[in-house]
Every structure is written in C-alpha cells, then in structure tokens.
Amino acid sequence: MIERDLRETVARLHGELTRYGLVAWTAGNVSARVPGRDLMIIKPSGVDYDDLAADNMVLCDLDGVPVEGELSPSSDTAAHAYVYRAMPEVGGVVHTHSTYATAWAARGESIPCWLTAQADEFGGEIPVGPFALIGGDDIGKGIVSTLTGHRSPAVLMRNHGVFTIGRSARSAVKAAVMCEDVARTAHLARALGQPVPMAQADIDALYDRYQNVYGQRPSPPATT
Ligand SMILES: [Zn+2]
C-alpha cells in the first residue's frame, strides 16, 4: 500500500517539473525511497511526461536494478541509487536541466547567496559539483561529496544540471523549483549590475528561522 501511494506521488510530482518549466522533452526525473525497504521508485526512461502514471513508475533496488515490470528506469537511476545508499536521511531525489541553474553549471560557478529566499531554502550558496559522465557511480559520488555536510539541498553538477535531495520526494521537487527561481533572479541581478552581498549572520538567521519555525506546524512554537 505504501508502495502504491508512493508510485502515485512520484508520477504526480513529475507534473510539477513541467508546470514550473524545469524540463524539456523527457529530460528530468524524480525518485522516492520506499520507507523501511531497500527500494526506490523512479521515472521510466524515455516516456513522455503526459504518459507518466503510477503504473509505469519503475521499482528498483538500491543498486538501481528494476525488481518488477517491463520498463527500463531513467538513465539517471544509478545516480539516484548511489545517493540513497550513501545518505540514509534522503527520501527523495530530483534531477533537471532547468535553464538558469544549468547556465551557472555550464560556467562551473556556484550561485552566491544574494537573496533572502535563497538563505531560507539553501542556507547560503548553491554549490557546484564535479564534471562526471553518465553511467557508473561518478555522478552519484559527485552529488554526495558536494552535499554531505552542506546546507544546500541542491548541487549544480558542472556542465550538466541540477540534482536536489530532500527528506521526501516533494521536498526535493521544491528544492529544484526554488533552485531555478533563485538562479534566474541571480542571473538577472548580475546581468544588470553588481548584486549586494548579504552578511553571513543574516543568512544564518534566515536559514534557522525558515528551517525551524516557518510554516504550518501541529503545535506552533510560542510567539514573542
Ligand atoms: Zn541530466
């Protein structure tokens, strides 16, 4: 039952990638870890976004090998699987070539923190990961080595695109959407002048508030 619900969730979350304009053709993918089992659910390879549904999501083990069904999983499955093996706290992984963020990746340039929204979600700069060819574990290793111990849930893999992680697939999708949003604004800001740096103490305060206080909680903390 959990697996069935997760298939529906992963299929539906792919609709957010198209809704926010993060993907072209069949590029981009979302996966989710099946809680308590060494399994993951990921997009099938080369299937149109309009045709994605719970039934054609691919169930794989954490080596990226399909355990049922006929369809081949996304060509990025090895990278997702590597992240789940190396980062037990991660419940969802997303990959896109979203335009503005990938333009920063093409230059091998991290996105400096010039916006409060970036401080909130990413806690500072959005880092660049190494260049890595698809196939094997190189992309996964690059994601894990860059994001381990880093506040940012997004990495710009050099000359390639964005990978994001989250406690759930939904939070990884949110990070992918926010990454493109701040990448676009940072691009425009720098194109038109010199963006004003933010003080590290302000970035820290924003990150702490957003991560620990912001949002709807079952029992909200006392307000002062
Ligand atoms: Zn890619």
Tab-separated table of C-alpha atoms and ligand atoms in Angstrom:
chain	number	residue	atom	x	y	z
A	1	MET	CA	0.000	0.000	0.000
A	2	ILE	CA	2.816	2.385	0.856
A	3	GLU	CA	4.443	1.450	-2.426
A	4	ARG	CA	1.219	2.090	-4.369
A	5	ASP	CA	0.791	5.538	-2.804
A	6	LEU	CA	4.417	6.360	-3.466
A	7	ARG	CA	4.070	5.385	-7.138
A	8	GLU	CA	1.198	7.853	-7.430
A	9	THR	CA	3.129	10.543	-5.598
A	10	VAL	CA	6.224	10.160	-7.786
A	11	ALA	CA	4.152	10.135	-11.004
A	12	ARG	CA	2.251	13.262	-9.885
A	13	LEU	CA	5.393	15.128	-8.813
A	14	HIS	CA	6.741	14.855	-12.369
A	15	GLY	CA	3.863	17.168	-13.280
A	16	GLU	CA	5.451	19.852	-11.094
A	17	LEU	CA	8.626	19.734	-13.225
A	18	THR	CA	6.624	20.595	-16.344
A	19	ARG	CA	4.358	23.046	-14.507
A	20	TYR	CA	7.353	25.097	-13.392
A	21	GLY	CA	9.121	24.811	-16.752
A	22	LEU	CA	12.110	22.873	-15.413
A	23	VAL	CA	12.299	20.198	-18.135
A	24	ALA	CA	12.294	19.764	-21.914
A	25	TRP	CA	11.041	16.657	-23.756
A	26	THR	CA	11.667	13.630	-21.468
A	27	ALA	CA	14.630	15.105	-19.551
A	28	GLY	CA	14.424	15.317	-15.773
A	29	ASN	CA	13.353	12.774	-13.200
A	30	VAL	CA	12.017	12.324	-9.681
A	31	SER	CA	12.559	9.354	-7.386
A	32	ALA	CA	11.487	8.359	-3.885
A	33	ARG	CA	12.878	5.882	-1.395
A	34	VAL	CA	10.379	3.243	-0.256
A	35	PRO	CA	10.457	3.761	3.540
A	36	GLY	CA	11.903	0.882	5.511
A	37	ARG	CA	12.871	-1.121	2.443
A	38	ASP	CA	15.979	-1.078	0.243
A	39	LEU	CA	13.904	0.025	-2.734
A	40	MET	CA	13.217	3.175	-4.738
A	41	ILE	CA	10.615	4.307	-7.255
A	42	ILE	CA	11.725	6.304	-10.297
A	43	LYS	CA	10.532	7.554	-13.669
A	44	PRO	CA	10.803	5.171	-16.618
A	45	SER	CA	13.302	6.076	-19.337
A	46	GLY	CA	12.107	7.969	-22.411
A	47	VAL	CA	8.361	8.046	-21.605
A	48	ASP	CA	6.512	11.297	-22.393
A	49	TYR	CA	5.559	13.377	-19.374
A	50	ASP	CA	1.895	13.231	-20.391
A	51	ASP	CA	2.005	9.440	-20.179
A	52	LEU	CA	3.569	9.143	-16.721
A	53	ALA	CA	1.317	7.316	-14.259
A	54	ALA	CA	1.604	5.219	-11.109
A	55	ASP	CA	1.625	2.017	-13.152
A	56	ASN	CA	4.660	2.898	-15.271
A	57	MET	CA	6.887	4.148	-12.476
A	58	VAL	CA	9.777	1.682	-12.043
A	59	LEU	CA	10.505	-0.061	-8.728
A	60	CYS	CA	14.261	-0.645	-8.331
A	61	ASP	CA	16.601	-1.880	-5.655
A	62	LEU	CA	19.237	0.493	-4.273
A	63	ASP	CA	21.715	-0.704	-6.869
A	64	GLY	CA	19.341	0.718	-9.469
A	65	VAL	CA	18.232	-2.687	-10.747
A	66	PRO	CA	14.494	-2.991	-11.566
A	67	VAL	CA	12.741	-5.553	-9.393
A	68	GLU	CA	9.479	-5.741	-11.333
A	69	GLY	CA	7.827	-4.579	-14.558
A	70	GLU	CA	8.993	-4.320	-18.135
A	71	LEU	CA	10.102	-0.716	-18.439
A	72	SER	CA	13.696	0.451	-18.103
A	73	PRO	CA	14.247	3.013	-15.373
A	74	SER	CA	15.563	6.527	-16.040
A	75	SER	CA	19.125	6.670	-17.352
A	76	ASP	CA	19.961	8.632	-14.177
A	77	THR	CA	18.888	5.777	-11.895
A	78	ALA	CA	22.456	4.888	-10.877
A	79	ALA	CA	22.989	8.425	-9.556
A	80	HIS	CA	19.739	8.376	-7.554
A	81	ALA	CA	20.545	4.909	-6.161
A	82	TYR	CA	24.040	5.993	-5.112
A	83	VAL	CA	22.561	8.913	-3.161
A	84	TYR	CA	20.088	6.653	-1.322
A	85	ARG	CA	22.871	4.207	-0.413
A	86	ALA	CA	25.188	6.930	0.855
A	87	MET	CA	22.682	9.292	2.530
A	88	PRO	CA	20.161	7.364	4.645
A	89	GLU	CA	18.322	10.566	5.620
A	90	VAL	CA	17.400	11.262	1.973
A	91	GLY	CA	13.902	10.179	0.921
A	92	GLY	CA	13.694	11.868	-2.484
A	93	VAL	CA	15.997	12.886	-5.344
A	94	VAL	CA	15.276	15.118	-8.350
A	95	HIS	CA	17.278	15.869	-11.477
A	96	THR	CA	16.641	18.621	-14.036
A	97	HIS	CA	18.473	20.663	-16.650
A	98	SER	CA	16.459	23.755	-15.722
A	99	THR	CA	17.728	26.629	-17.830
A	100	TYR	CA	19.089	29.291	-15.498
A	101	ALA	CA	20.537	26.931	-12.903
A	102	THR	CA	22.175	24.891	-15.650
A	103	ALA	CA	23.675	28.059	-17.142
A	104	TRP	CA	25.516	28.521	-13.816
A	105	ALA	CA	26.561	24.842	-14.032
A	106	ALA	CA	27.834	25.420	-17.577
A	107	ARG	CA	30.190	28.088	-16.213
A	108	GLY	CA	31.124	25.894	-13.242
A	109	GLU	CA	30.009	28.721	-10.994
A	110	SER	CA	28.193	28.357	-7.683
A	111	ILE	CA	25.271	30.734	-7.050
A	112	PRO	CA	26.220	33.251	-4.345
A	113	CYS	CA	23.586	33.989	-1.723
A	114	TRP	CA	22.143	37.364	-2.727
A	115	LEU	CA	18.505	36.731	-1.763
A	116	THR	CA	16.613	36.050	1.436
A	117	ALA	CA	14.698	33.251	-0.323
A	118	GLN	CA	17.999	31.547	-1.090
A	119	ALA	CA	19.149	31.925	2.521
A	120	ASP	CA	15.846	30.367	3.633
A	121	GLU	CA	15.920	27.298	1.427
A	122	PHE	CA	19.638	26.764	0.745
A	123	GLY	CA	21.339	28.381	3.741
A	124	GLY	CA	23.943	30.089	1.543
A	125	GLU	CA	25.494	29.482	-1.858
A	126	ILE	CA	24.262	26.717	-4.132
A	127	PRO	CA	27.458	24.717	-4.776
A	128	VAL	CA	28.944	23.290	-7.955
A	129	GLY	CA	29.767	19.592	-8.159
A	130	PRO	CA	32.406	17.956	-10.357
A	131	PHE	CA	32.101	17.106	-14.019
A	132	ALA	CA	31.040	13.456	-14.314
A	133	LEU	CA	29.976	11.230	-17.197
A	134	ILE	CA	26.702	9.319	-17.038
A	135	GLY	CA	26.991	5.585	-16.357
A	136	GLY	CA	28.586	4.146	-13.236
A	137	ASP	CA	28.735	5.922	-9.918
A	138	ASP	CA	30.615	9.102	-10.821
A	139	ILE	CA	27.575	11.399	-10.812
A	140	GLY	CA	26.290	9.913	-7.550
A	141	LYS	CA	29.713	10.301	-5.925
A	142	GLY	CA	29.877	13.928	-7.059
A	143	ILE	CA	26.437	14.700	-5.619
A	144	VAL	CA	27.184	13.027	-2.284
A	145	SER	CA	30.665	14.518	-1.875
A	146	THR	CA	29.349	18.021	-2.588
A	147	LEU	CA	26.181	17.915	-0.475
A	148	THR	CA	27.460	15.974	2.550
A	149	GLY	CA	27.796	18.476	5.378
A	150	HIS	CA	26.436	21.278	3.155
A	151	ARG	CA	23.232	23.148	3.965
A	152	SER	CA	22.153	23.273	0.331
A	153	PRO	CA	19.813	20.508	-0.856
A	154	ALA	CA	20.819	21.380	-4.462
A	155	VAL	CA	24.054	20.867	-6.369
A	156	LEU	CA	24.904	22.217	-9.819
A	157	MET	CA	26.780	19.380	-11.496
A	158	ARG	CA	29.331	21.065	-13.765
A	159	ASN	CA	28.410	21.216	-17.474
A	160	HIS	CA	25.293	19.159	-16.710
A	161	GLY	CA	22.456	20.313	-14.473
A	162	VAL	CA	20.778	20.259	-11.097
A	163	PHE	CA	20.396	17.430	-8.596
A	164	THR	CA	18.376	18.044	-5.433
A	165	ILE	CA	17.744	15.939	-2.356
A	166	GLY	CA	15.077	16.040	0.344
A	167	ARG	CA	13.553	14.098	3.211
A	168	SER	CA	10.736	13.364	0.775
A	169	ALA	CA	10.369	13.454	-2.997
A	170	ARG	CA	8.136	16.509	-2.579
A	171	SER	CA	10.802	18.457	-0.692
A	172	ALA	CA	13.386	17.529	-3.354
A	173	VAL	CA	10.996	18.835	-6.044
A	174	LYS	CA	10.504	22.032	-4.045
A	175	ALA	CA	14.295	22.494	-3.881
A	176	ALA	CA	14.508	22.040	-7.676
A	177	VAL	CA	11.812	24.675	-8.218
A	178	MET	CA	13.427	27.128	-5.784
A	179	CYS	CA	16.900	26.494	-7.245
A	180	GLU	CA	15.733	27.560	-10.699
A	181	ASP	CA	13.901	30.562	-9.238
A	182	VAL	CA	16.942	31.937	-7.396
A	183	ALA	CA	19.257	31.051	-10.314
A	184	ARG	CA	17.113	33.165	-12.638
A	185	THR	CA	16.941	36.136	-10.295
A	186	ALA	CA	20.668	35.955	-9.513
A	187	HIS	CA	21.412	35.833	-13.239
A	188	LEU	CA	19.287	38.913	-13.942
A	189	ALA	CA	20.665	40.789	-10.950
A	190	ARG	CA	24.239	40.252	-12.058
A	191	ALA	CA	23.477	40.951	-15.700
A	192	LEU	CA	22.242	44.416	-14.697
A	193	GLY	CA	24.841	45.313	-12.075
A	194	GLN	CA	26.695	44.093	-9.026
A	195	PRO	CA	24.417	42.303	-6.536
A	196	VAL	CA	24.844	43.352	-2.907
A	197	PRO	CA	26.332	40.613	-0.693
A	198	MET	CA	24.405	39.524	2.403
A	199	ALA	CA	26.026	39.305	5.836
A	200	GLN	CA	26.701	35.728	6.931
A	201	ALA	CA	24.905	36.381	10.239
A	202	ASP	CA	21.759	37.400	8.342
A	203	ILE	CA	21.966	34.325	6.109
A	204	ASP	CA	22.335	32.153	9.224
A	205	ALA	CA	19.379	33.796	10.963
A	206	LEU	CA	17.113	33.442	7.918
A	207	TYR	CA	18.087	29.804	7.418
A	208	ASP	CA	17.497	28.966	11.053
A	209	ARG	CA	14.085	30.644	11.126
A	210	TYR	CA	12.887	29.081	7.876
A	211	GLN	CA	14.091	25.591	8.694
A	212	ASN	CA	12.869	25.578	12.296
A	213	VAL	CA	9.977	27.992	12.683
A	214	TYR	CA	8.374	28.825	9.327
A	215	GLY	CA	5.292	27.041	8.034
A	216	GLN	CA	2.289	25.227	9.449
A	217	ARG	CA	3.020	23.099	12.492
A	218	PRO	CA	0.735	20.849	14.513
A	219	SER	CA	1.777	22.729	17.661
A	220	PRO	CA	3.257	26.086	16.687
A	221	PRO	CA	6.033	27.463	18.880
A	222	ALA	CA	5.025	30.272	21.212
A	223	THR	CA	5.249	33.665	19.578
A	224	THR	CA	7.004	36.521	21.267
B	1	ZN	ZN	20.973	15.103	-16.878
